[in-house]
Short mmCIF file of N, CA and C and ligand atoms in Angstrom, two decimals:
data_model
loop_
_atom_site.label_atom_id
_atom_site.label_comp_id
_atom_site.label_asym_id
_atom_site.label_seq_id
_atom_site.Cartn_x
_atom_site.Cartn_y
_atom_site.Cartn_z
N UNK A 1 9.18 238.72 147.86
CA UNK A 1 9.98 238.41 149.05
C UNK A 1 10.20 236.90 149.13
N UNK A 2 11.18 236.69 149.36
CA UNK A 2 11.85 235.07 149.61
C UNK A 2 10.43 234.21 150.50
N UNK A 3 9.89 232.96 150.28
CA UNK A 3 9.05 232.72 150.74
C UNK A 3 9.62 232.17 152.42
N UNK A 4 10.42 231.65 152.70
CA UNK A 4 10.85 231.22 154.27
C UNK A 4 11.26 232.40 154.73
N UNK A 5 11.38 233.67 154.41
CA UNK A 5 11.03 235.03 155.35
C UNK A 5 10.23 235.41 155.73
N UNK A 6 9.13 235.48 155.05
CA UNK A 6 7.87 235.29 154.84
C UNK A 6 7.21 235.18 155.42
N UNK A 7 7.30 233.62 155.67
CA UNK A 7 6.89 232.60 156.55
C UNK A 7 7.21 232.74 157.75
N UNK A 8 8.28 233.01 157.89
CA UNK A 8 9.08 233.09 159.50
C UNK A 8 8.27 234.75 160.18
N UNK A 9 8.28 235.72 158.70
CA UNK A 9 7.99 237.27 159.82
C UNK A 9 6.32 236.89 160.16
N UNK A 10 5.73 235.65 159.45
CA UNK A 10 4.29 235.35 159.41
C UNK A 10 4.07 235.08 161.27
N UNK A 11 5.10 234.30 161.45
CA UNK A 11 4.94 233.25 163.01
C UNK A 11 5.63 234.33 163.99
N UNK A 12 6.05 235.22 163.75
CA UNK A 12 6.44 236.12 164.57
C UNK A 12 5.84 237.07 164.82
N UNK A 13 4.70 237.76 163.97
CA UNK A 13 3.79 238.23 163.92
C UNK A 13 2.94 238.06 165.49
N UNK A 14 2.56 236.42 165.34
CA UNK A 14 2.02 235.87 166.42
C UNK A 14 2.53 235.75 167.60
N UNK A 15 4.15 235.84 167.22
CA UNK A 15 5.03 235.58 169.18
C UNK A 15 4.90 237.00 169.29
N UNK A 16 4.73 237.95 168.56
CA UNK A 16 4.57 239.27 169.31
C UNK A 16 3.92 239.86 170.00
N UNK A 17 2.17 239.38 169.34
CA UNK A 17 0.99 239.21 169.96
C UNK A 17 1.19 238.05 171.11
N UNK A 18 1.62 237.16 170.91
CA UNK A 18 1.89 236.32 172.41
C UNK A 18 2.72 236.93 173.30
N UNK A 19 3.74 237.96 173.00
CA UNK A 19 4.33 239.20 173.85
C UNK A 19 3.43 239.84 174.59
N UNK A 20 2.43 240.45 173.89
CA UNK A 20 1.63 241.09 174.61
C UNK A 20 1.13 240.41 175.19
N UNK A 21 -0.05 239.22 174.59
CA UNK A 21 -0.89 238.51 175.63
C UNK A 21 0.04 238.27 177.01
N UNK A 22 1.56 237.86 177.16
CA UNK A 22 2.07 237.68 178.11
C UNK A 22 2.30 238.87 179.48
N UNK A 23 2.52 240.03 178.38
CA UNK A 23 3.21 240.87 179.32
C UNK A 23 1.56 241.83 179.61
N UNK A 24 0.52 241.52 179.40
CA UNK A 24 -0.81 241.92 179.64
C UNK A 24 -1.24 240.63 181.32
N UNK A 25 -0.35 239.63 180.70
CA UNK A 25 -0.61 238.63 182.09
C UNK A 25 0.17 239.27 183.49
N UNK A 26 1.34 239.63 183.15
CA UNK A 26 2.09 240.28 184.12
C UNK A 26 1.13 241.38 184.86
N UNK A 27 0.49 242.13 183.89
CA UNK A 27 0.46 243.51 184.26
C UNK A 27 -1.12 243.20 185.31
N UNK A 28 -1.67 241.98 184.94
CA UNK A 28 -2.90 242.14 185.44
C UNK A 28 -2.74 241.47 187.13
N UNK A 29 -1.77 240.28 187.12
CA UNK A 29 -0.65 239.92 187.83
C UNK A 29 -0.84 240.81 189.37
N UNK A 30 -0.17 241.55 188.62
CA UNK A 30 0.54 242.95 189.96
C UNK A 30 -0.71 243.98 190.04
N UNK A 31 -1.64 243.99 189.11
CA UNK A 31 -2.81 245.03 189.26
C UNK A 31 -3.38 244.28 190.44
N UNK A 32 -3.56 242.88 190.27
CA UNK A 32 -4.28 242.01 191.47
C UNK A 32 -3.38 242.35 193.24
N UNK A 33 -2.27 242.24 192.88
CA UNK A 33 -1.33 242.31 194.20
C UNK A 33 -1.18 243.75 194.68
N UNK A 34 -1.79 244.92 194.26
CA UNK A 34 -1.86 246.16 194.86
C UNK A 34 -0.18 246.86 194.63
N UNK A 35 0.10 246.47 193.34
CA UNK A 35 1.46 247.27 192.63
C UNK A 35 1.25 247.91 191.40
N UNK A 36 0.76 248.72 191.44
CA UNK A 36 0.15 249.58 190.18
C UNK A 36 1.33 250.25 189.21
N UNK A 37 2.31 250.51 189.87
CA UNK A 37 3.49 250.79 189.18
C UNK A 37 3.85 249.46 188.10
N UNK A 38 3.93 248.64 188.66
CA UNK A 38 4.62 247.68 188.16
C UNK A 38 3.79 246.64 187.04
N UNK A 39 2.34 247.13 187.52
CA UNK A 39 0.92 246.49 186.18
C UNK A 39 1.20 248.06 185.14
N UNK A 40 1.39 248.90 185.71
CA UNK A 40 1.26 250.30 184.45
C UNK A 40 2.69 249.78 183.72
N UNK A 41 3.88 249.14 184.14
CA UNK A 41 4.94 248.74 183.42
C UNK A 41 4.57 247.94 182.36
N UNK A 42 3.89 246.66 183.03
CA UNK A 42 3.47 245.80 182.11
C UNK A 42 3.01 245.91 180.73
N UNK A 43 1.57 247.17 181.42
CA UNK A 43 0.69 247.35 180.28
C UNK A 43 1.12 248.24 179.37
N UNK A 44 2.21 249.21 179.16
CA UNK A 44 3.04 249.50 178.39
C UNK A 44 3.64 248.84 177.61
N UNK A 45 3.98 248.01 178.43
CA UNK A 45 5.16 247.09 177.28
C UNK A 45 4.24 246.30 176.50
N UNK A 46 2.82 245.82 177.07
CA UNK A 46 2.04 244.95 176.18
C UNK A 46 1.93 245.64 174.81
N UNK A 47 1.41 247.17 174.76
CA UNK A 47 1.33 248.22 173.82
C UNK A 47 2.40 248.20 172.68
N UNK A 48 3.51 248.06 173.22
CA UNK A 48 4.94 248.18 172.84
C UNK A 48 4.98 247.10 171.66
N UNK A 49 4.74 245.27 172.35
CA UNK A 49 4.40 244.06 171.34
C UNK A 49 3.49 244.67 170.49
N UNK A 50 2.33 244.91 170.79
CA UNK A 50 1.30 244.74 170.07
C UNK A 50 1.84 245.99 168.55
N UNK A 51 3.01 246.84 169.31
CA UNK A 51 3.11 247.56 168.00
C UNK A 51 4.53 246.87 166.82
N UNK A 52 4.99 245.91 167.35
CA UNK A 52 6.10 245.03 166.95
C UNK A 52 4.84 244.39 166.03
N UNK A 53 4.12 243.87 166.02
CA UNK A 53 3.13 242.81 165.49
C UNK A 53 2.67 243.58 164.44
N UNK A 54 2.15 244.73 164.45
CA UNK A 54 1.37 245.78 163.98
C UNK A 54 2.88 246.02 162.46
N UNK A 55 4.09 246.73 163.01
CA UNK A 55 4.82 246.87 162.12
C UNK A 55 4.95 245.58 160.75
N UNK A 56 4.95 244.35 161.63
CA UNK A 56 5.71 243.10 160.67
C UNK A 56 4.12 242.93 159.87
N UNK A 57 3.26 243.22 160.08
CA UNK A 57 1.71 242.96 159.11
C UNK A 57 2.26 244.48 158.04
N UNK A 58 2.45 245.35 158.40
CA UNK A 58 2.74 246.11 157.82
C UNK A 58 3.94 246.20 156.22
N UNK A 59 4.59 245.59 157.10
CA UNK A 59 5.84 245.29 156.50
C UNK A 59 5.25 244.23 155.15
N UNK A 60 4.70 243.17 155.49
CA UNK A 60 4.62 242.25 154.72
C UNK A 60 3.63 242.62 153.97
N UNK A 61 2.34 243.44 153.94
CA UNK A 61 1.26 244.47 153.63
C UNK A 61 2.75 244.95 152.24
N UNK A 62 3.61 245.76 153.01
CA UNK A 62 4.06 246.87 151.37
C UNK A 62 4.45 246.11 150.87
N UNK A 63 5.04 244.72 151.02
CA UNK A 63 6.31 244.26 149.81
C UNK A 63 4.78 243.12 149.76
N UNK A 64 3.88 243.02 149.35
CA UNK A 64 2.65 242.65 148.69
C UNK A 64 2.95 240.72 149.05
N UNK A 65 3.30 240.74 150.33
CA UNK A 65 2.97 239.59 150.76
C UNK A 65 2.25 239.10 151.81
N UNK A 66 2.01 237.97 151.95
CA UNK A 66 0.60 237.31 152.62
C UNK A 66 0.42 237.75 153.91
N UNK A 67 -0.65 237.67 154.86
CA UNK A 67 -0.13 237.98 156.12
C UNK A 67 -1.12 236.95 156.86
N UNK A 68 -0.99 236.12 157.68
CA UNK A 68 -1.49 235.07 158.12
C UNK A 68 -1.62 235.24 159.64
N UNK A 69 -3.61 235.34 160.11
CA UNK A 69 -3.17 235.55 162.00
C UNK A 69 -3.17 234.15 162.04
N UNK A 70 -2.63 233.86 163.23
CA UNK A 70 -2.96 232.50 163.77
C UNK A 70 -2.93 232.76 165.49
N UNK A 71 -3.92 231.64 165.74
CA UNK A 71 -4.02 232.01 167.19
C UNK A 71 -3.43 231.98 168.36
N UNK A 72 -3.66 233.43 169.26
CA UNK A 72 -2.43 233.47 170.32
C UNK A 72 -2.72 232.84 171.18
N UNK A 73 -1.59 231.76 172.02
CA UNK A 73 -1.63 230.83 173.45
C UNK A 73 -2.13 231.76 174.21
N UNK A 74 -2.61 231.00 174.94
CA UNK A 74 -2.68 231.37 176.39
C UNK A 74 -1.16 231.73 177.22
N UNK A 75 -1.13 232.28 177.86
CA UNK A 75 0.42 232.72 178.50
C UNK A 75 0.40 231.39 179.92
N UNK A 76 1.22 230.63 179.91
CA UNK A 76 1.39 229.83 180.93
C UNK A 76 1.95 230.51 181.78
N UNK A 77 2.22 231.05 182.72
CA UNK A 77 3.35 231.04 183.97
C UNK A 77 2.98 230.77 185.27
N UNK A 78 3.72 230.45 186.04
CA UNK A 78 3.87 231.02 187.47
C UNK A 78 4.90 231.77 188.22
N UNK A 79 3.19 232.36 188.48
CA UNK A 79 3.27 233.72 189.20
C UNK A 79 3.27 233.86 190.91
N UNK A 80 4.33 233.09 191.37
CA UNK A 80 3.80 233.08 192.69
C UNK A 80 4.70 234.25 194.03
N UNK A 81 5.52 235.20 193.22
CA UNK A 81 5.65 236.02 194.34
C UNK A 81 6.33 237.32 193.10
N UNK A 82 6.38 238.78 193.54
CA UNK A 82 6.63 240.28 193.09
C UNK A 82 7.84 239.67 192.47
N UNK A 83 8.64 239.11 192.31
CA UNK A 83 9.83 239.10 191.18
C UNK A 83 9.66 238.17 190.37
N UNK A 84 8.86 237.01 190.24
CA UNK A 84 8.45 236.00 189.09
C UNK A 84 8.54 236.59 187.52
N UNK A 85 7.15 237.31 188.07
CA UNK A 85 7.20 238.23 186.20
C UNK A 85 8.48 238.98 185.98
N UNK A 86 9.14 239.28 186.73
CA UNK A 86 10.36 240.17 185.89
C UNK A 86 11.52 239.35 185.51
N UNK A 87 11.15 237.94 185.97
CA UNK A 87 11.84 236.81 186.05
C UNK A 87 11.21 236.05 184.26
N UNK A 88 10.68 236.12 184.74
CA UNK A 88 9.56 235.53 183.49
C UNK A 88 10.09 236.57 182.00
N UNK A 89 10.12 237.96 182.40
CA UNK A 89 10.05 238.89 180.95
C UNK A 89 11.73 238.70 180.96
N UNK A 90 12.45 238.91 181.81
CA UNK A 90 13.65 238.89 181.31
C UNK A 90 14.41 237.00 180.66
N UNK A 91 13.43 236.16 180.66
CA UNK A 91 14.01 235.09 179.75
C UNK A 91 13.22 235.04 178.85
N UNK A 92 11.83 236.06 178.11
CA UNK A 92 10.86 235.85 177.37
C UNK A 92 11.88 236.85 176.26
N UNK A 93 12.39 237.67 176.83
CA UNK A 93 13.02 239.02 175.64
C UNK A 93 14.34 238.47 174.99
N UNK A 94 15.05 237.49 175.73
CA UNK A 94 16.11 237.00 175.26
C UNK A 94 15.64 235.75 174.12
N UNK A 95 14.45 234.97 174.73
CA UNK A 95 14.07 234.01 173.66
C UNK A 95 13.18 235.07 172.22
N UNK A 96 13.15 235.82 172.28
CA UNK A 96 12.20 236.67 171.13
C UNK A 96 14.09 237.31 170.59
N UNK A 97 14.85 237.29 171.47
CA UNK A 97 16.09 238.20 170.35
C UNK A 97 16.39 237.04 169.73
N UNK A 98 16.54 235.68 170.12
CA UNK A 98 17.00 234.23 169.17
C UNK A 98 16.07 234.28 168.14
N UNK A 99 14.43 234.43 167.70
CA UNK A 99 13.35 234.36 167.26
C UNK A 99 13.72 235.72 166.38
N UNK A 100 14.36 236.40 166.72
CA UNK A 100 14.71 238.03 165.97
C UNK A 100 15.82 237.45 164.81
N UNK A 101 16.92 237.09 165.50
CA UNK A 101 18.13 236.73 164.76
C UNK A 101 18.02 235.86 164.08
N UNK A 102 17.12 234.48 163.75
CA UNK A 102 16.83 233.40 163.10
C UNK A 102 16.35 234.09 161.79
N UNK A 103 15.11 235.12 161.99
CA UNK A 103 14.53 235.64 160.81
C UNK A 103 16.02 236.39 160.11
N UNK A 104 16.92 236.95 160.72
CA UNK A 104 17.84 238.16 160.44
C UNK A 104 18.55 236.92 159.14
N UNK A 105 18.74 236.41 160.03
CA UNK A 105 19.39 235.04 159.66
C UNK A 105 19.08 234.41 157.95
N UNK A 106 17.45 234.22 158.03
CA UNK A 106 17.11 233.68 156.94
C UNK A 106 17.51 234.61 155.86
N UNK A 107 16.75 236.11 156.06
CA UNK A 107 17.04 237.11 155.31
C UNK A 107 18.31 237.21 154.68
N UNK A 108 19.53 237.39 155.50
CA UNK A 108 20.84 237.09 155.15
C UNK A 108 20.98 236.10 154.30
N UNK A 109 20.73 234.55 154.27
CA UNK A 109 20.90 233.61 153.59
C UNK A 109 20.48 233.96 152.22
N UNK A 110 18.62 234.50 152.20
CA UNK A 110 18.13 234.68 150.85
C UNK A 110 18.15 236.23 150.36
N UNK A 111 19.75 236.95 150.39
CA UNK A 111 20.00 237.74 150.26
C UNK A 111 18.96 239.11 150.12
N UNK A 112 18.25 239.10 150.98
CA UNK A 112 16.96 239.67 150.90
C UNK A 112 17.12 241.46 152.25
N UNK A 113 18.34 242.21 151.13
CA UNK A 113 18.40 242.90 152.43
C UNK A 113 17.23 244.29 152.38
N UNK A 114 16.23 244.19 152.37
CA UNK A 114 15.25 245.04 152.46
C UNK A 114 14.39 244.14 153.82
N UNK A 115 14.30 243.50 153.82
CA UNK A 115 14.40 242.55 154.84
C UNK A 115 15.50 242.81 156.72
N UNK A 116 16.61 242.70 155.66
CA UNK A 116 17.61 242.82 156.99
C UNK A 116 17.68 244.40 157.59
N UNK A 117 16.74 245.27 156.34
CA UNK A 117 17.16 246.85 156.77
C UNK A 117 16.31 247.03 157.88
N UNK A 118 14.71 246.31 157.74
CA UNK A 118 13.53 246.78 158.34
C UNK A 118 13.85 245.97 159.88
N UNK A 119 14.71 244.67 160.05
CA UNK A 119 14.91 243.96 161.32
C UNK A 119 16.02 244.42 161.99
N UNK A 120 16.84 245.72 161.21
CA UNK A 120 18.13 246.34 161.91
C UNK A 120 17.49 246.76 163.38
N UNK A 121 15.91 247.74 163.05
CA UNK A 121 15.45 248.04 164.22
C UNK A 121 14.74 247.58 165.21
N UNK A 122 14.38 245.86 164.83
CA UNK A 122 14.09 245.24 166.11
C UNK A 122 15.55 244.34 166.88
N UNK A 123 16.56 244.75 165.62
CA UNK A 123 17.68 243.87 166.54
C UNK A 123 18.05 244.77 167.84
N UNK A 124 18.49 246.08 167.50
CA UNK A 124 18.62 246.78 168.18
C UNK A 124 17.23 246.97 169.64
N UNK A 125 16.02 247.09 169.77
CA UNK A 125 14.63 247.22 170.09
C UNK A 125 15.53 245.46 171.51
N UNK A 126 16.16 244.80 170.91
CA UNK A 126 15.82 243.62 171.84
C UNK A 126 16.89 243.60 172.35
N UNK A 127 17.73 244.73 171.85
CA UNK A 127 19.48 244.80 172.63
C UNK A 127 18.57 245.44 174.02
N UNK A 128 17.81 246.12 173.97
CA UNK A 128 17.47 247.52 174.79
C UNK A 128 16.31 246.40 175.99
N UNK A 129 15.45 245.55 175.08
CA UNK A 129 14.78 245.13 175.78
C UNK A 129 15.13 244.44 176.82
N UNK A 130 16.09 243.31 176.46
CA UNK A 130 16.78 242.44 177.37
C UNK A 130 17.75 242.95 178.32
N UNK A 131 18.27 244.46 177.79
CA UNK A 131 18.79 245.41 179.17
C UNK A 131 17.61 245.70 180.35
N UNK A 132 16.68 246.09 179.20
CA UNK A 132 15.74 246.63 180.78
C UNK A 132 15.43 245.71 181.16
N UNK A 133 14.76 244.56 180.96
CA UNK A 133 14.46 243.31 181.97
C UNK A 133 15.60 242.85 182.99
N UNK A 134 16.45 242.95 182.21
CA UNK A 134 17.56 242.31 183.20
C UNK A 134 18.09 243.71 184.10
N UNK A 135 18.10 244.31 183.66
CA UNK A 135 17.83 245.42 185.03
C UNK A 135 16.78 245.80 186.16
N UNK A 136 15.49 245.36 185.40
CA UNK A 136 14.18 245.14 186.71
C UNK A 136 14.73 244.64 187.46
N UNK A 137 15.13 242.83 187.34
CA UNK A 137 15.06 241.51 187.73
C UNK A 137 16.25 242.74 189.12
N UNK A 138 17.62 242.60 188.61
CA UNK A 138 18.45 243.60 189.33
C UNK A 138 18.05 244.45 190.46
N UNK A 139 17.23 245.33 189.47
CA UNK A 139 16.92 246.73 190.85
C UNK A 139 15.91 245.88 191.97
N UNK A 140 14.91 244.44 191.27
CA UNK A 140 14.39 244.03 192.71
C UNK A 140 15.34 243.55 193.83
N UNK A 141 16.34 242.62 193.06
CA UNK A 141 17.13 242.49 194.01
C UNK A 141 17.81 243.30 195.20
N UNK A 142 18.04 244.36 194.51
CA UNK A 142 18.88 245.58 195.73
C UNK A 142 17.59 245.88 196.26
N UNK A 143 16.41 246.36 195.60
CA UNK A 143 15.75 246.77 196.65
C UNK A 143 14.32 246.54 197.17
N UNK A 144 14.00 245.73 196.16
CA UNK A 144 12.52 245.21 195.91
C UNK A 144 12.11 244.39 197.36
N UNK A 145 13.06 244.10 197.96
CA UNK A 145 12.64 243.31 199.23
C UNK A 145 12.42 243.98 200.66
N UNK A 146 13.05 244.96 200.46
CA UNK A 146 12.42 246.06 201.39
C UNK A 146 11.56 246.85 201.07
N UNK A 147 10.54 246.73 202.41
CA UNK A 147 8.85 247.00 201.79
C UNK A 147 8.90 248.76 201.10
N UNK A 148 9.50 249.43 201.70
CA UNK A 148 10.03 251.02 201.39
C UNK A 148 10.20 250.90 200.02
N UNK A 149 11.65 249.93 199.44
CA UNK A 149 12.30 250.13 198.38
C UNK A 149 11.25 249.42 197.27
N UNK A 150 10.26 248.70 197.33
CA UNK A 150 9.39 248.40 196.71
C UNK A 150 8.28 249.25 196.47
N UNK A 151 8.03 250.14 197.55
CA UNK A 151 7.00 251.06 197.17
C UNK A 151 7.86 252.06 196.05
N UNK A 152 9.37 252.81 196.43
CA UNK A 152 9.88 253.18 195.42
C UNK A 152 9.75 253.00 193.92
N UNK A 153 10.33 251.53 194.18
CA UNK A 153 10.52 251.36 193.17
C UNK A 153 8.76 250.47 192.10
N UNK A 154 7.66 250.47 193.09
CA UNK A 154 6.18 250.82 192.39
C UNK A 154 6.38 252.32 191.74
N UNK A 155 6.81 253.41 192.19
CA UNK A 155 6.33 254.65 191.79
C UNK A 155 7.02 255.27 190.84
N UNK A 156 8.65 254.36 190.62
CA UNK A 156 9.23 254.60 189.25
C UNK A 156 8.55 253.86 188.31
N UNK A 157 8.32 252.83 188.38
CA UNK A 157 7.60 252.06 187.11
C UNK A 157 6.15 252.74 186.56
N UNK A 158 5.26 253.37 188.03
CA UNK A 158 4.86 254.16 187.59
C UNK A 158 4.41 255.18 185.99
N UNK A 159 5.99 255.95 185.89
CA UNK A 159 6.05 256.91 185.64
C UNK A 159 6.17 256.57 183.91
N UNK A 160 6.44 255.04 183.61
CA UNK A 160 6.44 254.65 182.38
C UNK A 160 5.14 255.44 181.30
N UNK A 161 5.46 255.75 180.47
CA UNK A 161 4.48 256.00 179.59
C UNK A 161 4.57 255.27 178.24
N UNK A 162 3.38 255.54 177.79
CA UNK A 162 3.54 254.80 176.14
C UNK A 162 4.07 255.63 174.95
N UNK A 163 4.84 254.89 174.17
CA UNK A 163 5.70 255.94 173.14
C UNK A 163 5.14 254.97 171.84
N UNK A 164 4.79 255.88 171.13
CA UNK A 164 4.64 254.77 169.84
C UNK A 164 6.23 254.82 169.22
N UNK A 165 6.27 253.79 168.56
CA UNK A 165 7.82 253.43 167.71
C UNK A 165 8.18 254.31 166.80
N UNK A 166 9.41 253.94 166.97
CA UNK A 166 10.47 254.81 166.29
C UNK A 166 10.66 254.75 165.01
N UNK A 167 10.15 253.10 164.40
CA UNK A 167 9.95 252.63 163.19
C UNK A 167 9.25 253.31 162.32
N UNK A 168 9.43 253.47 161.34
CA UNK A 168 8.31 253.58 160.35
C UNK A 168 7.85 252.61 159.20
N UNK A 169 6.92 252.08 158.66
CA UNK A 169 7.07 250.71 157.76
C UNK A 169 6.83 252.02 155.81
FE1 FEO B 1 8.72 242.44 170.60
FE2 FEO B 1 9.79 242.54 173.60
O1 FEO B 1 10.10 242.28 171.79
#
């Protein structure tokens, strides 16, 4: 495999796991503020990274290249009122699709399309992601501010469950 693909699915590895560590911050977040819907959202989606991370070790595992952890940040944010974090995930999913397309990118350059086949399904994975965030951020708006439409909309997030991926490596 081209070595600056490599390299790049190496450090992404780690923003994925920093996905999770982040969206594990969210979830613990709203577990603290008595929104259980909206920490069971979180902690799904942490599951979700941690299996993005899981695939690209994988990936680099079959085509018999290196795989390097390096250590995950701490998640900075502030968190100071029920729409922050959805505020927070919906500009974290758009900076991970730039971080998606850069690798797509290199691949393309070092004509490496076994590469571009296996990132077809996180390009797509961050079309979907950056819809649903930016639809949270949305549905709080219409209704998240009425105490009713917030309990609602706790008991849809709720209902999230964990799916393992669609991928296969
Ligand atoms: Fe691994 Fe939320 O993208």
């Amino acid at each position: 495999m081209d070595q600056k693909v490599a390299e790049l699915l190496n450090q992404q590895i780690n923003k994925e796991f920093y996905s999770a560590y982040l969206y594990l911050e969210l979830s613990v977040y709203y577990e603290e503020n008595d929104l259980d819907g909206f920490a069971n959202w979180y902690m799904v989606q942490t599951q979700e990274e941690r299996d993005h991370a899981m695939l690209m070790i994988q990936y680099l595992q079959k085509n018999s290249a290196p795989v390097t952890l390096d250590t995950v940040e701490k998640p900075e944010v502030k968190l100071g009122n029920v729409k922050d974090p959805l505020v927070v995930a919906a500009q974290h999913e758009k900076y991970v699709t730039g971080l998606i397309n850069n690798i797509y990118d290199a691949a393309y350059q070092a004509k490496d399309f076994r590469t571009m086949q296996f990132l077809d399904w996180f390009v797509k994975e961050q079309a979907e992601e950056e819809k649903t965030a930016d639809g949270l951020v949305k549905k709080y708006d219409l209704f998240g501010t009425d105490p009713k439409g917030l309990y609602l909309l706790d008991q849809e997030l709720a209902a999230r469950t964990y799916a393992a991926p669609t991928l296969t490596v």
